XYZ file of C-alpha atoms in Angstrom:
324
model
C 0.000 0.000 0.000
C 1.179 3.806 -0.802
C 0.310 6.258 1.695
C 0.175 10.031 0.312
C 0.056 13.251 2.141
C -1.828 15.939 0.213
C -1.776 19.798 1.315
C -4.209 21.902 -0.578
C -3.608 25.975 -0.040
C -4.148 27.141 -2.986
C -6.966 29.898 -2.092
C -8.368 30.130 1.568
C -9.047 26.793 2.568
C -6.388 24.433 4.488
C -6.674 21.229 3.220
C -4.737 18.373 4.550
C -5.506 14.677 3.838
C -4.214 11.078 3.871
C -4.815 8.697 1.080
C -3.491 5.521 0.251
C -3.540 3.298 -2.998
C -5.359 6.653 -4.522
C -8.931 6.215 -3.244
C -9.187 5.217 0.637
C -9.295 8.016 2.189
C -7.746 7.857 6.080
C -7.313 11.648 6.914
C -9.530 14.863 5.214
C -9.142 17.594 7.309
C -9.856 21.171 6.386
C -9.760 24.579 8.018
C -12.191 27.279 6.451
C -11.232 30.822 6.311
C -14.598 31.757 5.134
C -15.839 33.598 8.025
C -13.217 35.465 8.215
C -13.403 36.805 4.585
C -16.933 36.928 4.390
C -16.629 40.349 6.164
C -14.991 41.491 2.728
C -17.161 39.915 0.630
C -14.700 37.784 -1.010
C -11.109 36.323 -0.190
C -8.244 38.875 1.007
C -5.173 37.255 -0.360
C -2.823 38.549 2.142
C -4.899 37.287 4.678
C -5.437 33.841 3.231
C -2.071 33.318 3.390
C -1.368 34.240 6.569
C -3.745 32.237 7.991
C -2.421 28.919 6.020
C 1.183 29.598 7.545
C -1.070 29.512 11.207
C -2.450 26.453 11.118
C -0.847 24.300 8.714
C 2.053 22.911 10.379
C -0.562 21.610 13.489
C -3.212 20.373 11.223
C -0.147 18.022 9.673
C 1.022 16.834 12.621
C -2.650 16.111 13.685
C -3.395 13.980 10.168
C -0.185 12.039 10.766
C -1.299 11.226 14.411
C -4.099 9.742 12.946
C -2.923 7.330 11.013
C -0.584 3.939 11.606
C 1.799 3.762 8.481
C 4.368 6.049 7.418
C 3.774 8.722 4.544
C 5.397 7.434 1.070
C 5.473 10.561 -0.595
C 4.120 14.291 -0.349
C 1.376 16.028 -2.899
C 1.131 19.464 -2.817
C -0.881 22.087 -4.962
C 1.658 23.740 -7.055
C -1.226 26.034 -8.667
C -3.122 27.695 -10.257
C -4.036 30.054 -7.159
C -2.805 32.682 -5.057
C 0.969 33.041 -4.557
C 1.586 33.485 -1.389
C -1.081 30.995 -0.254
C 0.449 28.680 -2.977
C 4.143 28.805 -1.347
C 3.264 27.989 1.974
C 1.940 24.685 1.245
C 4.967 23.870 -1.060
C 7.580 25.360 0.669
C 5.975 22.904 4.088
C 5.744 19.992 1.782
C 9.084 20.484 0.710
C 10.797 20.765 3.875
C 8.623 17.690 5.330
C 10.222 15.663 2.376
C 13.754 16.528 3.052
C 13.500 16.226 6.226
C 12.037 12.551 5.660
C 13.818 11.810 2.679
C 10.492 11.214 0.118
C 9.135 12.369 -3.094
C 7.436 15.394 -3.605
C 4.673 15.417 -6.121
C 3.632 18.832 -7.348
C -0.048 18.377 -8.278
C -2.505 20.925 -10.518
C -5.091 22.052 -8.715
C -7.721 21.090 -11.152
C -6.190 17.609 -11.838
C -6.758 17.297 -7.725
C -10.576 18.146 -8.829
C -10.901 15.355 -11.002
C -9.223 12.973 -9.171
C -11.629 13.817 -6.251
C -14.945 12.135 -8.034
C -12.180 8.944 -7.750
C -11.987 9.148 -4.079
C -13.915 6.219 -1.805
C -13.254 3.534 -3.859
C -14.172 4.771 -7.186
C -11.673 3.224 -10.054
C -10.280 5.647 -12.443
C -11.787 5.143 -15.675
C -10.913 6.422 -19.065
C -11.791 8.251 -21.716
C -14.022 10.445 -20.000
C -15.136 13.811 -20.539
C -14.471 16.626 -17.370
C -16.649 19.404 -16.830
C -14.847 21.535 -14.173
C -17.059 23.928 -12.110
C -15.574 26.046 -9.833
C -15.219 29.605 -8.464
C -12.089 29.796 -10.940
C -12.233 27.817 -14.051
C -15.698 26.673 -15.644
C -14.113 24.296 -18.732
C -14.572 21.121 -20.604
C -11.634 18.783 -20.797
C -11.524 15.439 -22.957
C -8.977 13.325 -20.675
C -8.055 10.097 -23.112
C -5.427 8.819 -20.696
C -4.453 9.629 -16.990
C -3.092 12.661 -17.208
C -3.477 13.179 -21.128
C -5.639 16.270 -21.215
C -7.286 18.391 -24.132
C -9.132 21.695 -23.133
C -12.346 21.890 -25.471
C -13.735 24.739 -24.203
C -13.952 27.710 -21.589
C -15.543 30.383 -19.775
C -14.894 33.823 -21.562
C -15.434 35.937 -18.750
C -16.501 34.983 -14.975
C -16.338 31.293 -13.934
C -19.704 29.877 -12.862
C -18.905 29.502 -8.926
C -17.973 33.181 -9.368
C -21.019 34.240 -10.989
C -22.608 32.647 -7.964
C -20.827 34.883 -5.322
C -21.331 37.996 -7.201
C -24.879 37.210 -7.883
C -25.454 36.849 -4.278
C -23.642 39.742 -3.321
C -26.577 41.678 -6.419
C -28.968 39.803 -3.933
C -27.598 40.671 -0.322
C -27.567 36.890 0.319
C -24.400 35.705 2.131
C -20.601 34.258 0.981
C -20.124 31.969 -0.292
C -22.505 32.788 -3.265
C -23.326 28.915 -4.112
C -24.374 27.822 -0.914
C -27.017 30.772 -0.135
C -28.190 30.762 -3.687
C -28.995 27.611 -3.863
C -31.057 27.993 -0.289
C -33.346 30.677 -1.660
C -33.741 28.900 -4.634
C -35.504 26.463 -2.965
C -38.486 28.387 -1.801
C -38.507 30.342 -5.391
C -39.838 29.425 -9.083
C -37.197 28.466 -11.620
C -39.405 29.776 -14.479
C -40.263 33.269 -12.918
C -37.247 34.911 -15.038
C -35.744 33.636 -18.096
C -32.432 34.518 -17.895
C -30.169 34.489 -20.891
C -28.363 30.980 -21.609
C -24.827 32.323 -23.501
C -23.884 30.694 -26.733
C -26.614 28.127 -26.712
C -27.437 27.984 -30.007
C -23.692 27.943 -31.237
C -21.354 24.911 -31.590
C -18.337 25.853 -29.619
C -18.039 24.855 -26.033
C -17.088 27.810 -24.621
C -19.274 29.821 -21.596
C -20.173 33.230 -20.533
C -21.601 34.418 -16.988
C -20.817 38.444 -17.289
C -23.879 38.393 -19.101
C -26.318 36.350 -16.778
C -25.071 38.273 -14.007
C -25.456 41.519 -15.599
C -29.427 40.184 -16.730
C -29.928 39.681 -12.821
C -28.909 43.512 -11.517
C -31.071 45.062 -14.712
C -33.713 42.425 -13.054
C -33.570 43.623 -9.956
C -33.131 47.673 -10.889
C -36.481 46.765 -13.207
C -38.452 44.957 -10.605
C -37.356 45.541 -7.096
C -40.521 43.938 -5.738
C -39.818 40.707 -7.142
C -38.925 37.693 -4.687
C -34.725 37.365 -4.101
C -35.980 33.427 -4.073
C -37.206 33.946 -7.593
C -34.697 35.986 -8.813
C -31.815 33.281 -7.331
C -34.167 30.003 -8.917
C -34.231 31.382 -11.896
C -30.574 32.419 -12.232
C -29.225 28.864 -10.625
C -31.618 27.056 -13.346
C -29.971 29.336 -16.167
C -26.780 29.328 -14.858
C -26.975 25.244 -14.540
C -28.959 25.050 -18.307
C -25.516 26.633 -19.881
C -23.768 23.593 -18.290
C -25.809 21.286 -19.524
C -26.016 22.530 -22.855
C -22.792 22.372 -23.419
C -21.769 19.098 -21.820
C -24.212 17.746 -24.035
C -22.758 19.012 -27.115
C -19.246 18.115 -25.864
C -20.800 14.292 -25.638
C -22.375 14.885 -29.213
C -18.994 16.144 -30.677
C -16.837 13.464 -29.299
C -18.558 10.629 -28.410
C -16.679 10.401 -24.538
C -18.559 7.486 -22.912
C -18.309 8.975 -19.284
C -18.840 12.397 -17.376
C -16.605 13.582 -14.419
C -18.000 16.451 -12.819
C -15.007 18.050 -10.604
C -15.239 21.469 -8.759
C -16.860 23.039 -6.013
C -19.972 24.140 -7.827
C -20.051 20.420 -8.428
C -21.658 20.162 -3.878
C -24.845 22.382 -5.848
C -27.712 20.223 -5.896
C -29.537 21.036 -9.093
C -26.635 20.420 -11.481
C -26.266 16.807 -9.654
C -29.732 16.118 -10.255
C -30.266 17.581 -13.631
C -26.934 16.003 -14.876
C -27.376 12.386 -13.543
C -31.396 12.546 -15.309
C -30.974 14.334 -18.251
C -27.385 12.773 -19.746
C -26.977 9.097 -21.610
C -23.900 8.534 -20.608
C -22.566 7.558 -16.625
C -21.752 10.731 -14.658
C -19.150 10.445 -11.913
C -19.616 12.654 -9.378
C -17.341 13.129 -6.336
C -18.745 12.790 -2.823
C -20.484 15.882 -1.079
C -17.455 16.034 1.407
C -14.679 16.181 -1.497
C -16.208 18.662 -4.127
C -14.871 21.728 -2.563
C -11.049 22.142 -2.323
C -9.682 19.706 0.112
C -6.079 17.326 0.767
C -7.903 14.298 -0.259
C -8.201 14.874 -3.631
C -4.324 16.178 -3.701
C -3.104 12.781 -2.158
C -5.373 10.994 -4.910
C -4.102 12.902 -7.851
C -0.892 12.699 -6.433
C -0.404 9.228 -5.980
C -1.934 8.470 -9.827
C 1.301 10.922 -10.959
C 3.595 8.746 -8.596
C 2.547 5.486 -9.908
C 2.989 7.008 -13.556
C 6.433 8.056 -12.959
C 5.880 12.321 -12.216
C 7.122 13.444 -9.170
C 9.098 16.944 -8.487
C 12.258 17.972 -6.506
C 13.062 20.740 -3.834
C 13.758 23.234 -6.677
C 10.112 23.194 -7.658
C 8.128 26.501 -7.383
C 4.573 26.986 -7.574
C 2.950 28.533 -10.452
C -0.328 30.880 -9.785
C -1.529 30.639 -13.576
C -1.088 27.324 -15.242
C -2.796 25.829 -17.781
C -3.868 21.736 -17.018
């Protein structure tokens, strides 16, 4: 058995996790700054990583308590992200391993998304098609191989998890924007607006949110009177229809046999629903407790890249915009 340790700081949460053989998980642990940002309405960088360098080195020494056999190698999210929250997890995971004399395993934070709907048991299985949702990236990847990616399309403007937060911000609803949308939403009507749906009725798989959220503050400047639970139905239905419409072209155009869904936005209840019924192909979705950003799913990509000969050295420095 291979036992990873995964740290995940690549924004404001602390993630630290223990994985072995890539999908039992035996330590998730994370420590959420979003409290403290919340006050800002949205993450303070400086402050994110300030608050990583707090906690991380007892939150490590807590997961490793926890567990009985020694750590085989260290994963560590090299980026995309914030800089200074990226460097202190690598510059702790890359001390750890010289001080215990194992690989390090730089690991993209997106690739840790996928490899999170693989976590509990579930057996990597390829081709598949990857529709990352997040509050950075929004994109359709065709993955032939472990590790063998090919970007087919992307947002043009806001991801969708960030539409969500600054949609909730247009409806004085709280941060994080996905969370409190989606618990308005429940008391609204999904058909009370009809928001726009970008690029629908083109071919490419690319996406656009500037526009849906700019539809919602003309909505609410037309029609202040109008329910917030309406308004956020109707713009989680819209904002989930653009995902499905073009996941289901993606299918069309090249015939994948399988769906991952990876990314925080993938925890929102609709898309899970309206995903699993209205696609004919198998969707893989990761577990409620490992769609947002977490060391789990850094240990899991991690080891896959170990086992596949990639691993990194203490010269290694993390990158804040990378492409997959």
């Amino acid at each position: 058995m291979t036992t990873i340790l995964g740290i995940e700081t690549s924004c404001d949460d602390t993630g630290i996790g223990v994985v072995q053989d890539g999908c039992r998980i035996l330590v998730n642990d994370v420590s959420s700054q979003i409290d403290v940002h919340a006050a800002f309405g949205g993450v303070v960088p400086e402050i994110a990583s300030r608050m990583h360098t707090e906690v991380i080195t007892q939150m490590v020494d807590a997961a490793l308590d926890k567990i009985d056999d020694p750590v085989d190698a260290i994963a560590f999210t090299n980026g995309p992200g914030l800089m200074g929250s990226l460097l202190v997890g690598a510059n702790f995971a890359k001390a750890y391993a010289f001080a215990k004399g194992i690989p390090t395993i730089p690991v993209h934070h997106i690739e840790g998304h996928i490899f999170s709907a693989f976590l509990q048991g579930k057996e990597p299985k390829f081709p598949c098609l990857v529709l990352v949702v997040s509050g950075g990236h929004t994109q359709l990847i065709q993955c032939i191989k472990a590790h063998d990616y090919t970007l087919l399309g992307s947002t043009r403007d806001d991801a969708v998890g960030e539409s969500f937060d600054k949609v909730a911000r247009l409806l004085d609803l709280s941060y994080p924007g996905g969370p409190s949308i989606q618990k308005a939403a429940e008391s609204g009507e999904a058909q009370a607006v009809n928001f726009p749906r970008a690029f629908a009725k083109t071919d490419n798989l690319e996406f656009s949110y500037s526009g849906l959220k700019t539809a919602v503050l003309y909505e609410r400047q037309r029609n202040p009177d109008r329910p917030v639970a309406d308004i956020a139905a109707s713009f989680q239905w819209a904002a989930v229809d653009s995902l499905i419409i073009k996941t289901r072209q993606a299918i069309a155009q090249t015939h994948t046999p399988r769906l991952v869904v990876a990314g925080g936005v993938a925890a929102n209840q609709l898309l899970r629903d309206r995903l699993t019924k209205e696609l004919d192909i198998p969707v893989i979705l990761p577990e409620m407790a490992v769609c947002t950003d977490n060391g789990a799913m850094i240990a899991a990509a991690g080891y896959s890249l170990l086992i596949h000969g990639h691993s990194g050295d203490l010269t290694t420095t993390p990158t804040p915009s990378v492409s997959l």
